[in-house]
PDB file of C-alpha atoms in Angstrom:
ATOM      1  CA  MET A 209      12.154  26.286  16.325  1.00 50.00           C
ATOM      2  CA  SER A 210       8.716  28.026  16.110  1.00 46.00           C
ATOM      3  CA  ALA A 211       5.318  26.275  16.040  1.00 42.00           C
ATOM      4  CA  THR A 212       4.749  26.718  12.514  1.00 44.00           C
ATOM      5  CA  GLN A 213       8.110  25.519  11.535  1.00 44.00           C
ATOM      6  CA  SER A 214       7.821  22.699  13.425  1.00 45.00           C
ATOM      7  CA  SER A 215       3.966  22.209  11.800  1.00 43.00           C
ATOM      8  CA  LYS A 216       5.661  22.927   8.203  1.00 42.00           C
ATOM      9  CA  ILE A 217       8.664  19.692   8.730  1.00 45.00           C
ATOM     10  CA  ASP A 218       5.903  17.631  10.544  1.00 46.00           C
ATOM     11  CA  ALA A 219       3.813  17.953   7.233  1.00 42.00           C
ATOM     12  CA  LYS A 220       6.526  17.373   4.785  1.00 45.00           C
ATOM     13  CA  LYS A 221       7.600  14.090   6.789  1.00 48.00           C
ATOM     14  CA  SER A 222       3.946  13.094   6.613  1.00 47.00           C
ATOM     15  CA  ARG A 223       4.014  13.579   2.705  1.00 45.00           C
ATOM     16  CA  PHE A 224       6.958  11.492   2.476  1.00 48.00           C
ATOM     17  CA  ASN A 225       5.818   8.693   4.672  1.00 61.00           C
ATOM     18  CA  SER A 226       2.666   8.920   2.659  1.00 71.00           C
ATOM     19  CA  ALA A 227       4.674   8.288  -0.236  1.00 68.00           C
ATOM     20  CA  PHE A 228       6.531   5.690   0.883  1.00 70.00           C
ATOM     21  CA  LYS A 229       4.072   3.679   2.523  1.00 77.00           C
ATOM     22  CA  ASP A 230       2.233   4.021  -1.120  1.00 75.00           C
ATOM     23  CA  LEU A 231       5.988   2.322  -2.412  1.00 74.00           C
ATOM     24  CA  MET A 232       5.580  -0.076   0.028  1.00 77.00           C
ATOM     25  CA  SER A 233       2.057  -1.015  -0.714  1.00 80.00           C
ATOM     26  CA  VAL A 234       2.425  -1.503  -4.442  1.00 83.00           C
ATOM     27  CA  HIS A 235       5.661  -3.514  -3.564  1.00 83.00           C
ATOM     28  CA  TRP A 236       3.827  -6.294  -1.862  1.00 84.00           C
ATOM     29  CA  TRP A 237       1.174  -6.373  -4.107  1.00 87.00           C
ATOM     30  CA  MET A 238       3.466  -6.962  -6.709  1.00 88.00           C
ATOM     31  CA  ALA A 239       5.220  -9.771  -4.771  1.00 88.00           C
ATOM     32  CA  GLY A 240       1.926 -11.401  -4.310  1.00 89.00           C
ATOM     33  CA  CYS A 241       1.353 -11.177  -8.078  1.00 90.00           C
ATOM     34  CA  TYR A 242       4.650 -12.635  -8.916  1.00 90.00           C
ATOM     35  CA  LEU A 243       4.493 -15.254  -6.409  1.00 91.00           C
ATOM     36  CA  VAL A 244       1.274 -16.481  -8.397  1.00 92.00           C
ATOM     37  CA  ILE A 245       2.801 -15.807 -11.835  1.00 92.00           C
ATOM     38  CA  PHE A 246       5.837 -18.455 -10.957  1.00 90.00           C
ATOM     39  CA  ALA A 247       3.454 -20.823  -9.313  1.00 91.00           C
ATOM     40  CA  THR A 248       1.063 -20.861 -12.219  1.00 91.00           C
ATOM     41  CA  GLY A 249       3.905 -20.817 -15.127  1.00 88.00           C
ATOM     42  CA  SER A 250       5.392 -23.558 -13.461  1.00 86.00           C
ATOM     43  CA  PHE A 251       2.483 -25.415 -13.328  1.00 88.00           C
ATOM     44  CA  MET A 252       1.468 -24.703 -16.727  1.00 86.00           C
ATOM     45  CA  ALA A 253       4.512 -26.054 -18.168  1.00 80.00           C
ATOM     46  CA  ASN A 254       4.122 -29.589 -16.902  1.00 81.00           C
ATOM     47  CA  LEU A 255       0.499 -29.433 -18.310  1.00 82.00           C
ATOM     48  CA  GLU A 256      -0.712 -31.760 -21.463  1.00 83.00           C
ATOM     49  CA  ARG A 257      -2.654 -29.784 -24.304  1.00 81.00           C
ATOM     50  CA  GLU A 258      -5.585 -32.109 -23.720  1.00 80.00           C
ATOM     51  CA  VAL A 259      -6.003 -30.786 -20.146  1.00 83.00           C
ATOM     52  CA  SER A 260      -9.787 -28.860 -20.161  1.00 83.00           C
ATOM     53  CA  PHE A 261      -8.587 -26.196 -17.807  1.00 85.00           C
ATOM     54  CA  ARG A 262      -5.190 -25.411 -19.642  1.00 86.00           C
ATOM     55  CA  ALA A 263      -6.617 -22.421 -21.814  1.00 86.00           C
ATOM     56  CA  GLN A 264      -8.006 -20.661 -19.202  1.00 90.00           C
ATOM     57  CA  LEU A 265      -4.966 -21.017 -16.848  1.00 90.00           C
ATOM     58  CA  TYR A 266      -3.089 -19.482 -19.412  1.00 90.00           C
ATOM     59  CA  ASP A 267      -5.500 -16.567 -19.847  1.00 92.00           C
ATOM     60  CA  PHE A 268      -4.907 -15.989 -16.185  1.00 93.00           C
ATOM     61  CA  HIS A 269      -1.297 -16.290 -16.089  1.00 93.00           C
ATOM     62  CA  LYS A 270      -1.408 -13.706 -18.637  1.00 93.00           C
ATOM     63  CA  SER A 271      -4.053 -11.275 -16.603  1.00 94.00           C
ATOM     64  CA  ILE A 272      -1.822 -11.329 -13.703  1.00 93.00           C
ATOM     65  CA  GLY A 273       1.445 -10.741 -15.758  1.00 92.00           C
ATOM     66  CA  VAL A 274      -0.718  -7.852 -17.560  1.00 94.00           C
ATOM     67  CA  LEU A 275      -1.596  -6.283 -13.990  1.00 93.00           C
ATOM     68  CA  THR A 276       1.943  -6.300 -12.823  1.00 92.00           C
ATOM     69  CA  MET A 277       2.862  -3.929 -15.846  1.00 91.00           C
ATOM     70  CA  GLY A 278       0.097  -1.645 -14.487  1.00 91.00           C
ATOM     71  CA  LEU A 279       1.305  -2.034 -10.768  1.00 91.00           C
ATOM     72  CA  LEU A 280       4.805  -1.314 -12.352  1.00 91.00           C
ATOM     73  CA  THR A 281       4.071   1.953 -13.914  1.00 89.00           C
ATOM     74  CA  TRP A 282       1.946   3.221 -10.559  1.00 88.00           C
ATOM     75  CA  ARG A 283       5.462   1.914  -8.427  1.00 86.00           C
ATOM     76  CA  ILE A 284       7.917   3.866 -10.968  1.00 86.00           C
ATOM     77  CA  PHE A 285       5.738   6.979 -10.409  1.00 85.00           C
ATOM     78  CA  THR A 286       5.384   6.379  -6.424  1.00 82.00           C
ATOM     79  CA  LEU A 287       9.410   5.805  -6.602  1.00 82.00           C
ATOM     80  CA  LEU A 288      10.237   9.239  -8.492  1.00 81.00           C
ATOM     81  CA  ARG A 289       7.842  11.001  -5.486  1.00 77.00           C
ATOM     82  CA  VAL A 290       9.693   8.962  -2.870  1.00 74.00           C
ATOM     83  CA  TRP A 291      13.133  10.085  -4.571  1.00 72.00           C
ATOM     84  CA  TRP A 292      12.741  13.477  -5.600  1.00 72.00           C
ATOM     85  CA  ARG A 293      11.766  14.555  -1.910  1.00 70.00           C
ATOM     86  CA  LYS A 294      14.660  12.394  -0.474  1.00 68.00           C
ATOM     87  CA  TYR A 295      17.038  13.594  -2.848  1.00 66.00           C
ATOM     88  CA  THR A 296      16.376  17.007  -3.140  1.00 68.00           C
ATOM     89  CA  LYS A 297      17.082  17.610   0.144  1.00 70.00           C
ATOM     90  CA  ARG A 298      20.314  15.778   0.398  1.00 74.00           C
ATOM     91  CA  THR A 299      22.467  14.079  -2.244  1.00 74.00           C
ATOM     92  CA  PRO A 300      23.085  10.453  -1.683  1.00 70.00           C
ATOM     93  CA  LYS A 301      26.352   8.970  -0.578  1.00 75.00           C
ATOM     94  CA  LEU A 302      27.783   7.337  -3.696  1.00 76.00           C
ATOM     95  CA  THR A 303      29.484   4.483  -1.645  1.00 81.00           C
ATOM     96  CA  ARG A 304      30.083   0.457  -2.719  1.00 81.00           C
ATOM     97  CA  GLU A 305      27.113  -0.182  -0.942  1.00 81.00           C
ATOM     98  CA  TRP A 306      24.845   2.325  -2.335  1.00 77.00           C
ATOM     99  CA  TRP A 307      25.529   1.285  -5.730  1.00 85.00           C
ATOM    100  CA  GLN A 308      25.396  -2.468  -5.315  1.00 83.00           C
ATOM    101  CA  THR A 309      21.971  -1.440  -3.966  1.00 80.00           C
ATOM    102  CA  PHE A 310      21.213   0.528  -6.917  1.00 84.00           C
ATOM    103  CA  ILE A 311      22.436  -2.195  -9.321  1.00 86.00           C
ATOM    104  CA  LEU A 312      20.100  -4.714  -7.549  1.00 84.00           C
ATOM    105  CA  HIS A 313      16.939  -2.849  -7.703  1.00 86.00           C
ATOM    106  CA  PHE A 314      17.374  -1.252 -10.773  1.00 88.00           C
ATOM    107  CA  SER A 315      18.459  -5.084 -12.507  1.00 89.00           C
ATOM    108  CA  LEU A 316      14.921  -5.819 -10.335  1.00 89.00           C
ATOM    109  CA  TYR A 317      12.947  -3.101 -12.086  1.00 91.00           C
ATOM    110  CA  LEU A 318      14.467  -4.183 -15.788  1.00 92.00           C
ATOM    111  CA  PHE A 319      13.239  -7.865 -14.858  1.00 92.00           C
ATOM    112  CA  MET A 320       9.651  -6.734 -13.957  1.00 91.00           C
ATOM    113  CA  TRP A 321       9.453  -5.130 -17.573  1.00 92.00           C
ATOM    114  CA  ALA A 322      10.983  -7.577 -19.355  1.00 93.00           C
ATOM    115  CA  VAL A 323       9.490 -10.614 -18.105  1.00 92.00           C
ATOM    116  CA  PRO A 324       5.861  -9.800 -19.356  1.00 92.00           C
ATOM    117  CA  ILE A 325       7.216  -8.168 -22.436  1.00 93.00           C
ATOM    118  CA  THR A 326       8.365 -11.191 -23.370  1.00 94.00           C
ATOM    119  CA  GLY A 327       5.203 -13.083 -22.651  1.00 92.00           C
ATOM    120  CA  PHE A 328       3.786 -10.692 -24.938  1.00 93.00           C
ATOM    121  CA  LEU A 329       6.030 -11.404 -27.633  1.00 94.00           C
ATOM    122  CA  LEU A 330       5.553 -15.123 -27.200  1.00 93.00           C
ATOM    123  CA  SER A 331       1.768 -14.915 -27.284  1.00 93.00           C
ATOM    124  CA  ASN A 332       1.377 -12.326 -29.984  1.00 94.00           C
ATOM    125  CA  SER A 333       4.059 -14.131 -32.208  1.00 94.00           C
ATOM    126  CA  PHE A 334       1.854 -17.754 -31.736  1.00 92.00           C
ATOM    127  CA  LYS A 335      -1.224 -15.636 -32.553  1.00 90.00           C
ATOM    128  CA  GLN A 336      -3.169 -12.564 -32.845  1.00 92.00           C
ATOM    129  CA  ASN A 337      -5.184 -10.987 -29.998  1.00 90.00           C
ATOM    130  CA  ASN A 338      -3.721 -13.881 -27.899  1.00 91.00           C
ATOM    131  CA  VAL A 339      -3.538 -11.515 -24.804  1.00 92.00           C
ATOM    132  CA  LYS A 340      -6.610 -10.848 -22.425  1.00 91.00           C
ATOM    133  CA  PHE A 341      -6.737  -8.953 -19.145  1.00 93.00           C
ATOM    134  CA  PHE A 342      -9.885 -11.076 -17.553  1.00 92.00           C
ATOM    135  CA  GLY A 343     -11.571 -11.469 -20.399  1.00 89.00           C
ATOM    136  CA  ILE A 344     -10.843  -8.273 -22.378  1.00 92.00           C
ATOM    137  CA  VAL A 345      -8.523  -8.671 -25.183  1.00 93.00           C
ATOM    138  CA  LEU A 346      -5.892  -6.572 -25.738  1.00 92.00           C
ATOM    139  CA  PRO A 347      -3.982  -4.760 -28.393  1.00 92.00           C
ATOM    140  CA  ASP A 348      -1.138  -6.707 -30.039  1.00 92.00           C
ATOM    141  CA  ILE A 349       2.400  -5.180 -29.526  1.00 92.00           C
ATOM    142  CA  PHE A 350       4.105  -7.562 -31.440  1.00 94.00           C
ATOM    143  CA  PRO A 351       3.025  -9.016 -34.816  1.00 93.00           C
ATOM    144  CA  GLN A 352       2.026 -12.706 -35.354  1.00 94.00           C
ATOM    145  CA  ASN A 353       5.255 -14.384 -36.542  1.00 92.00           C
ATOM    146  CA  LYS A 354       5.496 -18.048 -36.083  1.00 91.00           C
ATOM    147  CA  VAL A 355       9.529 -17.805 -36.289  1.00 91.00           C
ATOM    148  CA  MET A 356       9.315 -15.760 -33.331  1.00 94.00           C
ATOM    149  CA  VAL A 357       7.645 -18.284 -31.292  1.00 93.00           C
ATOM    150  CA  ASP A 358      10.283 -20.641 -30.086  1.00 93.00           C
ATOM    151  CA  ILE A 359      12.495 -16.945 -29.371  1.00 93.00           C
ATOM    152  CA  GLY A 360       9.789 -15.574 -27.251  1.00 92.00           C
ATOM    153  CA  ARG A 361       9.262 -18.631 -25.298  1.00 92.00           C
ATOM    154  CA  SER A 362      13.327 -19.212 -24.158  1.00 93.00           C
ATOM    155  CA  LEU A 363      13.579 -14.977 -23.811  1.00 94.00           C
ATOM    156  CA  HIS A 364      10.458 -15.491 -21.275  1.00 93.00           C
ATOM    157  CA  PHE A 365      11.764 -19.014 -19.569  1.00 91.00           C
ATOM    158  CA  TRP A 366      15.663 -17.716 -18.833  1.00 94.00           C
ATOM    159  CA  LEU A 367      14.395 -14.356 -17.902  1.00 93.00           C
ATOM    160  CA  ALA A 368      11.872 -15.330 -15.716  1.00 92.00           C
ATOM    161  CA  TYR A 369      14.398 -17.449 -13.736  1.00 91.00           C
ATOM    162  CA  THR A 370      17.175 -15.068 -13.856  1.00 93.00           C
ATOM    163  CA  PHE A 371      14.537 -12.753 -12.410  1.00 91.00           C
ATOM    164  CA  LEU A 372      13.686 -15.293  -9.637  1.00 90.00           C
ATOM    165  CA  ALA A 373      17.196 -15.509  -8.735  1.00 91.00           C
ATOM    166  CA  PHE A 374      17.486 -11.719  -8.156  1.00 89.00           C
ATOM    167  CA  ILE A 375      14.437 -11.670  -6.389  1.00 88.00           C
ATOM    168  CA  ILE A 376      16.500 -14.241  -4.150  1.00 87.00           C
ATOM    169  CA  LEU A 377      19.428 -12.003  -3.896  1.00 85.00           C
ATOM    170  CA  HIS A 378      16.888  -9.197  -2.864  1.00 82.00           C
ATOM    171  CA  MET A 379      15.658 -11.512   0.059  1.00 82.00           C
ATOM    172  CA  LEU A 380      18.848 -11.891   1.173  1.00 85.00           C
ATOM    173  CA  ALA A 381      19.793  -8.666   1.060  1.00 76.00           C
ATOM    174  CA  ASN A 382      17.093  -7.560   3.426  1.00 73.00           C
ATOM    175  CA  TRP A 383      16.710 -11.014   5.303  1.00 76.00           C
ATOM    176  CA  LYS A 384      16.307  -8.731   8.687  1.00 77.00           C
ATOM    177  CA  VAL A 385      12.805  -7.292   6.757  1.00 68.00           C
ATOM    178  CA  VAL A 386      11.767 -10.699   5.242  1.00 68.00           C
ATOM    179  CA  ARG A 387      12.296 -12.356   8.897  1.00 76.00           C
ATOM    180  CA  ALA A 388      10.167  -9.261  10.477  1.00 73.00           C
ATOM    181  CA  ASN A 389       7.564  -9.590   8.014  1.00 68.00           C
ATOM    182  CA  TRP A 390       7.550 -13.329   7.840  1.00 70.00           C
ATOM    183  CA  LYS A 391       6.778 -13.026  12.149  1.00 74.00           C
ATOM    184  CA  ARG A 392       4.257 -10.352  11.451  1.00 71.00           C
ATOM    185  CA  PHE A 393       2.469 -12.584   9.103  1.00 64.00           C
ATOM    186  CA  THR A 394       2.616 -15.964  11.090  1.00 76.00           C
ATOM    187  CA  SER A 395       1.568 -14.293  14.075  1.00 72.00           C
ATOM    188  CA  PHE A 396      -1.379 -12.683  12.038  1.00 59.00           C
ATOM    189  CA  ILE A 397      -2.474 -16.336  11.056  1.00 71.00           C
ATOM    190  CA  ASN A 398      -2.009 -17.502  14.589  1.00 72.00           C
ATOM    191  CA  LYS A 399      -4.285 -14.771  15.959  1.00 69.00           C
ATOM    192  CA  LYS A 400      -6.814 -15.428  13.119  1.00 64.00           C
ATOM    193  CA  LEU A 401      -7.088 -19.299  13.741  1.00 66.00           C
ATOM    194  CA  GLY A 402      -6.971 -18.643  17.340  1.00 67.00           C
ATOM    195  CA  ASN A 403     -10.087 -16.557  17.159  1.00 65.00           C
ATOM    196  CA  LYS A 404     -11.749 -19.164  15.165  1.00 61.00           C
ATOM    197  CA  LYS A 405     -10.964 -21.995  17.532  1.00 61.00           C
ATOM    198  CA  ALA A 406     -12.247 -19.806  20.012  1.00 61.00           C
ATOM    199  CA  SER A 407     -15.402 -18.965  18.260  1.00 61.00           C
ATOM    200  CA  ALA A 408     -16.314 -22.514  17.182  1.00 55.00           C
TER     201      ALA A 408
END
């Protein structure tokens, strides 16, 4: 193999790795966002209407939901880049394991879209101009319709917790990766805490 051919292969690998790194980056950003969404959503469900910060918490919850939709769009385009570079070189082996992985990931992407959309349905059905992105009022996707409020609430609740179940399945299917990342995270935290103690 000539030096020119080798450099071309290295350049292609670099571009593929760059796209994959982008994909993993948005993956972890979205994971963090969904952690915040589930935490705030569960907390909000138990709040009394009289609580002073209830409205602000709802607005924050919706803002993070809108952010995840933007990140999802970025993620899909990045995934298509990775797939294009991967599968134009060789077609996938359509084994049972490949289909299981594909169906699980397709379901996850479907839930990533459906959960915030049903949140829009609930908010828009309850009141016009009811979704803000960190203070910026967003256009309504659905018309105000009191009849749809309970339907939107039920869909948002059940889809969110079904999504959570699929996330757990995803974590179990990639347990080695989860464990390795957890070790890196705890090692990073321990190192930071050790540095703080040393400098104190």
